[in-house]
Short mmCIF file of C-alpha atoms and ligand atoms in Angstrom, two decimals:
data_model
loop_
_atom_site.label_atom_id
_atom_site.label_comp_id
_atom_site.label_asym_id
_atom_site.label_seq_id
_atom_site.Cartn_x
_atom_site.Cartn_y
_atom_site.Cartn_z
CA UNK A 1377 -137.73 55.03 91.72
CA UNK A 1378 -136.17 51.56 93.14
CA UNK A 1379 -133.53 51.23 95.67
CA UNK A 1380 -130.84 49.24 96.08
CA UNK A 1381 -128.68 48.37 98.94
CA UNK A 1382 -125.13 49.01 98.13
CA UNK A 1383 -123.11 50.95 100.34
CA UNK A 1384 -120.90 53.81 99.71
CA UNK A 1385 -117.41 52.72 100.23
CA UNK A 1386 -115.38 55.61 98.37
CA UNK A 1387 -115.46 59.01 96.84
CA UNK A 1388 -113.17 59.56 93.92
CA UNK A 1389 -112.24 62.96 93.15
CA UNK A 1390 -110.94 64.64 90.06
CA UNK A 1391 -108.69 67.68 90.95
CA UNK A 1392 -108.65 70.46 88.08
CA UNK A 1393 -111.83 72.13 88.00
CA UNK A 1394 -113.47 69.97 91.09
CA UNK A 1395 -110.85 70.76 94.28
CA UNK A 1396 -110.18 73.60 92.48
CA UNK A 1397 -110.38 76.54 89.70
CA UNK A 1398 -106.70 75.40 88.60
CA UNK A 1399 -106.82 75.99 84.80
CA UNK A 1400 -107.21 79.59 83.85
CA UNK A 1401 -105.46 81.47 87.03
CA UNK A 1402 -102.75 78.21 87.52
CA UNK A 1403 -101.97 76.06 84.98
CA UNK A 1404 -102.24 78.41 81.64
CA UNK A 1405 -99.78 81.20 83.58
CA UNK A 1406 -97.37 78.11 84.40
CA UNK A 1407 -97.35 77.02 81.25
CA UNK A 1408 -96.88 80.62 79.72
CA UNK A 1409 -94.17 81.01 82.37
CA UNK A 1410 -92.34 77.85 81.30
CA UNK A 1411 -92.34 79.17 77.47
CA UNK A 1412 -91.02 82.34 78.78
CA UNK A 1413 -87.95 80.56 80.34
CA UNK A 1414 -87.89 78.54 77.38
CA UNK A 1415 -87.18 81.27 75.23
CA UNK A 1416 -90.38 80.26 73.26
CA UNK A 1417 -92.86 83.05 71.93
CA UNK A 1418 -95.90 81.28 72.58
CA UNK A 1419 -98.51 82.65 74.54
CA UNK A 1420 -101.38 80.81 76.03
CA UNK A 1421 -104.13 83.39 76.17
CA UNK A 1422 -107.72 82.83 78.25
CA UNK A 1423 -109.41 81.43 75.10
CA UNK A 1424 -106.76 79.35 73.10
CA UNK A 1425 -106.74 77.57 76.42
CA UNK A 1426 -110.05 76.73 76.59
CA UNK A 1427 -109.67 75.10 73.36
CA UNK A 1428 -106.20 73.31 74.91
CA UNK A 1429 -108.04 72.08 77.25
CA UNK A 1430 -109.81 69.40 75.47
CA UNK A 1431 -106.28 67.79 75.05
CA UNK A 1432 -105.78 66.31 78.66
CA UNK A 1433 -102.16 66.14 80.19
CA UNK A 1434 -99.76 68.88 80.10
CA UNK A 1435 -96.96 67.21 77.77
CA UNK A 1436 -100.25 65.86 75.69
CA UNK A 1437 -101.64 69.35 75.50
CA UNK A 1438 -97.90 70.99 74.57
CA UNK A 1439 -97.34 68.18 71.68
CA UNK A 1440 -100.66 69.11 70.50
CA UNK A 1441 -100.10 72.77 69.96
CA UNK A 1442 -96.71 72.31 68.45
CA UNK A 1443 -98.23 70.04 65.89
CA UNK A 1444 -101.15 72.50 65.26
CA UNK A 1445 -99.11 75.65 65.73
CA UNK A 1446 -95.66 75.34 65.75
CA UNK A 1447 -94.74 72.26 63.48
CA UNK A 1448 -91.12 73.47 63.12
CA UNK A 1449 -90.60 72.00 66.58
CA UNK A 1450 -91.40 68.49 65.24
CA UNK A 1451 -88.04 67.97 63.81
CA UNK A 1452 -86.11 69.14 66.89
CA UNK A 1453 -83.99 66.02 68.22
CA UNK A 1454 -85.32 64.27 71.51
CA UNK A 1455 -88.59 65.88 71.00
CA UNK A 1456 -89.99 64.22 73.73
CA UNK A 1457 -87.45 64.83 76.45
CA UNK A 1458 -87.67 68.37 75.54
CA UNK A 1459 -91.41 68.38 76.24
CA UNK A 1460 -90.73 66.63 79.18
CA UNK A 1461 -88.21 69.51 80.66
CA UNK A 1462 -90.46 71.82 79.12
CA UNK A 1463 -93.43 70.34 81.22
CA UNK A 1464 -91.21 69.92 84.19
CA UNK A 1465 -90.66 73.64 84.64
CA UNK A 1466 -94.23 74.16 84.17
CA UNK A 1467 -94.69 71.91 87.04
CA UNK A 1468 -92.35 74.08 89.17
CA UNK A 1469 -94.17 77.45 88.55
CA UNK A 1470 -97.32 75.67 89.23
CA UNK A 1471 -96.75 74.89 92.25
CA UNK A 1472 -95.27 78.01 92.85
CA UNK A 1473 -98.20 79.34 92.43
CA UNK A 1474 -100.07 77.06 94.72
CA UNK A 1475 -97.48 77.89 97.43
CA UNK A 1476 -98.79 81.48 97.14
CA UNK A 1477 -102.26 80.16 98.69
CA UNK A 1478 -104.18 81.90 95.91
CA UNK A 1479 -105.89 78.99 94.60
CA UNK A 1480 -108.70 77.75 97.03
CA UNK A 1481 -110.53 74.60 97.23
CA UNK A 1482 -114.10 75.14 95.58
CA UNK A 1483 -117.10 75.13 97.90
CA UNK A 1484 -117.75 72.01 99.73
CA UNK A 1485 -115.18 70.07 98.98
CA UNK A 1486 -113.44 70.44 102.42
CA UNK A 1487 -116.35 70.04 104.37
CA UNK A 1488 -117.14 66.82 102.19
CA UNK A 1489 -113.62 65.58 102.47
CA UNK A 1490 -113.72 65.66 106.76
CA UNK A 1491 -117.33 64.29 106.89
CA UNK A 1492 -116.02 60.82 104.32
CA UNK A 1493 -112.93 60.62 107.09
CA UNK A 1494 -115.77 60.84 110.08
CA UNK A 1495 -117.79 58.17 107.92
CA UNK A 1496 -115.36 55.86 107.27
CA UNK A 1497 -115.82 56.18 103.86
CA UNK A 1498 -112.63 56.04 101.36
CA UNK A 1499 -111.29 58.76 99.64
CA UNK A 1500 -109.64 58.72 96.42
CA UNK A 1501 -108.48 61.04 93.57
CA UNK A 1502 -108.25 59.83 89.85
CA UNK A 1503 -106.64 62.62 87.62
CA UNK A 1504 -104.35 63.65 84.85
CA UNK A 1505 -102.62 66.21 86.32
CA UNK A 1506 -99.00 65.47 87.68
CA UNK A 1507 -98.80 63.79 91.06
CA UNK A 1508 -96.79 66.56 92.22
CA UNK A 1509 -99.76 69.07 91.42
CA UNK A 1510 -101.94 67.11 93.84
CA UNK A 1511 -99.48 66.80 96.64
CA UNK A 1512 -98.98 70.53 96.62
CA UNK A 1513 -102.64 71.56 96.29
CA UNK A 1514 -103.35 69.60 99.56
CA UNK A 1515 -100.67 70.74 101.47
CA UNK A 1516 -101.33 74.38 100.51
CA UNK A 1517 -105.10 73.89 101.15
CA UNK A 1518 -105.71 71.56 103.76
CA UNK A 1519 -102.22 71.35 105.14
CA UNK A 1520 -99.67 68.71 104.45
CA UNK A 1521 -100.95 65.90 106.70
CA UNK A 1522 -104.25 66.09 104.43
CA UNK A 1523 -102.23 63.74 101.60
CA UNK A 1524 -102.39 60.91 103.90
CA UNK A 1525 -106.37 61.14 104.40
CA UNK A 1526 -106.28 59.66 100.91
CA UNK A 1527 -106.76 56.08 100.28
CA UNK A 1528 -105.50 56.31 96.43
CA UNK A 1529 -104.33 58.71 94.53
CA UNK A 1530 -104.55 58.29 90.71
CA UNK A 1531 -102.24 60.97 89.24
CA UNK A 1532 -100.54 61.81 85.87
CA UNK A 1533 -98.50 58.68 83.86
CA UNK A 1534 -99.39 56.17 86.02
CA UNK A 1535 -101.45 54.87 83.24
CA UNK A 1536 -100.48 55.13 79.59
CA UNK A 1537 -104.27 56.31 78.35
CA UNK A 1538 -105.37 59.71 80.31
CA UNK A 1539 -108.69 60.76 81.00
CA UNK A 1540 -111.40 60.33 78.54
CA UNK A 1541 -110.17 56.92 78.75
CA UNK A 1542 -111.44 54.96 81.99
CA UNK A 1543 -108.05 53.59 82.66
CA UNK A 1544 -107.29 56.24 85.51
CA UNK A 1545 -110.46 55.19 87.31
CA UNK A 1546 -110.14 51.26 86.72
CA UNK A 1547 -106.46 51.72 88.21
CA UNK A 1548 -107.89 53.59 91.22
CA UNK A 1549 -110.52 51.04 91.71
CA UNK A 1550 -107.94 48.64 91.58
CA UNK A 1551 -105.80 50.21 94.31
CA UNK A 1552 -108.95 50.28 96.35
CA UNK A 1553 -110.10 46.78 95.47
CA UNK A 1554 -113.61 48.08 94.89
CA UNK A 1555 -116.32 47.63 92.53
CA UNK A 1556 -117.60 50.64 90.40
CA UNK A 1557 -120.69 50.23 91.69
CA UNK A 1558 -119.86 50.98 95.39
CA UNK A 1559 -118.38 54.57 94.30
CA UNK A 1560 -119.19 57.80 93.03
CA UNK A 1561 -116.87 59.65 91.33
CA UNK A 1562 -117.04 63.88 91.17
CA UNK A 1563 -115.92 65.63 88.26
CA UNK A 1564 -115.99 68.97 86.54
CA UNK A 1565 -115.75 68.10 82.76
CA UNK A 1566 -116.97 65.92 79.82
CA UNK A 1567 -113.61 64.10 79.38
CA UNK A 1568 -113.70 63.26 83.12
CA UNK A 1569 -117.22 62.40 82.75
CA UNK A 1570 -116.45 60.09 80.15
CA UNK A 1571 -113.43 58.56 81.92
CA UNK A 1572 -115.60 57.65 85.13
CA UNK A 1573 -118.67 56.87 83.10
CA UNK A 1574 -117.04 54.43 81.17
CA UNK A 1575 -115.55 52.60 84.40
CA UNK A 1576 -119.00 52.11 85.60
CA UNK A 1577 -119.13 54.79 88.30
CA UNK A 1578 -121.90 56.61 88.95
CA UNK A 1579 -120.98 60.69 88.78
CA UNK A 1580 -121.64 63.91 89.77
CA UNK A 1581 -120.60 66.94 87.98
CA UNK A 1582 -119.63 70.05 89.50
CA UNK A 1583 -119.77 72.65 86.50
CA UNK A 1584 -116.16 75.04 86.10
CA UNK A 1585 -115.22 78.08 84.60
CA UNK A 1586 -114.05 76.09 81.44
CA UNK A 1587 -116.84 73.44 81.41
CA UNK A 1588 -120.13 74.79 81.95
CA UNK A 1589 -121.32 74.25 78.44
CA UNK A 1590 -119.63 70.89 78.10
CA UNK A 1591 -122.17 67.94 77.33
CA UNK A 1592 -123.00 65.77 80.64
CA UNK A 1593 -125.29 63.04 79.11
CA UNK A 1594 -124.66 59.74 81.82
CA UNK A 1595 -124.11 62.21 84.74
CA UNK A 1596 -126.09 61.05 87.77
CA UNK A 1597 -126.41 65.05 88.50
CA UNK A 1598 -125.05 68.40 87.43
CA UNK A 1599 -124.65 70.87 90.02
CA UNK A 1600 -123.07 74.37 90.12
CA UNK A 1601 -120.89 73.29 93.02
CA UNK A 1602 -121.38 70.79 96.26
CA UNK A 1603 -122.64 73.88 98.10
CA UNK A 1604 -122.35 74.25 101.93
CA UNK A 1605 -125.22 74.42 104.48
CA UNK A 1606 -126.56 77.62 103.98
CA UNK A 1607 -125.20 78.20 100.72
CA UNK A 1608 -127.19 75.90 98.23
CA UNK A 1609 -125.75 74.48 95.12
CA UNK A 1610 -127.74 74.98 92.02
CA UNK A 1611 -129.23 72.15 90.09
CA UNK A 1612 -128.76 71.80 86.59
CA UNK A 1613 -130.06 68.44 85.77
CA UNK A 1614 -130.50 65.33 87.82
CA UNK A 1615 -133.29 67.02 90.14
CA UNK A 1616 -133.93 64.40 92.37
CA UNK A 1617 -136.98 65.02 95.17
CA UNK A 1618 -135.02 64.20 98.30
CA UNK A 1619 -131.95 66.00 97.37
CA UNK A 1620 -133.90 69.37 96.91
CA UNK A 1621 -132.89 72.36 98.97
CA UNK A 1622 -129.97 70.14 100.20
CA UNK A 1623 -125.91 70.64 99.42
CA UNK A 1624 -124.14 67.56 98.59
CA UNK A 1625 -123.39 65.55 101.79
CA UNK A 1626 -122.61 61.90 102.60
CA UNK A 1627 -126.23 61.24 103.15
CA UNK A 1628 -127.15 62.77 99.67
CA UNK A 1629 -124.59 60.61 98.49
CA UNK A 1630 -125.63 57.59 99.96
CA UNK A 1631 -129.59 58.38 98.37
CA UNK A 1632 -127.92 58.84 94.83
CA UNK A 1633 -126.12 55.89 95.12
CA UNK A 1634 -128.77 53.84 96.21
CA UNK A 1635 -131.00 54.66 93.36
CA UNK A 1636 -131.15 51.92 91.07
CA UNK A 1637 -130.74 53.75 87.70
CA UNK A 1638 -127.51 54.55 86.69
CA UNK A 1639 -128.99 57.63 84.69
CA UNK A 1640 -131.03 59.63 87.03
CA UNK A 1641 -131.32 62.23 84.69
C1 XBP B 539 -106.29 68.11 83.93
C2 XBP B 539 -105.64 68.01 83.01
C3 XBP B 539 -104.06 68.59 83.01
C4 XBP B 539 -104.10 69.85 83.52
C5 XBP B 539 -102.61 70.21 83.72
O1 XBP B 539 -107.37 66.98 83.50
O2 XBP B 539 -106.27 68.18 81.98
O3 XBP B 539 -103.65 68.27 82.13
O4 XBP B 539 -104.65 70.82 82.91
O5 XBP B 539 -101.68 69.31 84.50
P1 XBP B 539 -108.12 66.60 84.97
P2 XBP B 539 -100.54 68.61 83.88
O6 XBP B 539 -109.41 67.63 85.30
O7 XBP B 539 -109.36 65.63 84.35
O8 XBP B 539 -107.35 66.02 85.78
O9 XBP B 539 -99.94 69.86 83.42
O10 XBP B 539 -99.85 68.04 85.11
O11 XBP B 539 -100.82 67.36 83.18
MG1 MG B 540 -111.21 68.23 85.83
#
């Protein structure tokens, strides 16, 4: 395969499902706790939550649920404010859960972040989730100072259109002052891939609890996780000879970026 000489300047991480498995035992119980506090008889079980995940963004997910399952609420005055308050309560419960330290980073995440820093490659975040969730996850896993390791954090309502729209990646690239060709995105979901792919960024998928059966056409590689030395990830697609028998590190990312064909499947 032809190679090019484009440098790897930045790696952009998604958060939920990619940095950590936050959805089933993090966001979901936090939503349910907020519903209880608001005296709503709603309960999002694991199966329903899987379906609701197609709507990105917590506030957007609540609104969708109301439209589909609780339309009486639609006539509420100041519905948008009420949803925002409910969602703020959910964020409080989610951050409390993170503080208990029960939601660890996924395999290879801490290692790769350290390696990127050592190699002076920029690190960014492009996520749909609320900024406070991101900074809290970093604080309770890598330590408070790790927030400053990120050159840019694109999160939540900073853009009007959440994933699968490319807006959050466009915003993040603009902040970094980098073209998409010099970056790699790491995502776990079809919505995330659609967003990064539309922004022109080569994307690695590490499948997660809720996303393993989704459509990842267009991804440069699909893996179980980033892997660690001695604990290799399984490659689901995008089996590139010189990435065989390796975990994802800076050198595998550089190799992947150097492949000329964006669709390396
Ligand atoms: C994550 C989301 C978020 C979280 C909840 O998508 O869609 O809505 O589920 O977070 P991604 P908020 O992995 O693409 O970032 O409630 O803060 O929105
Ligand atoms: Mg995700």
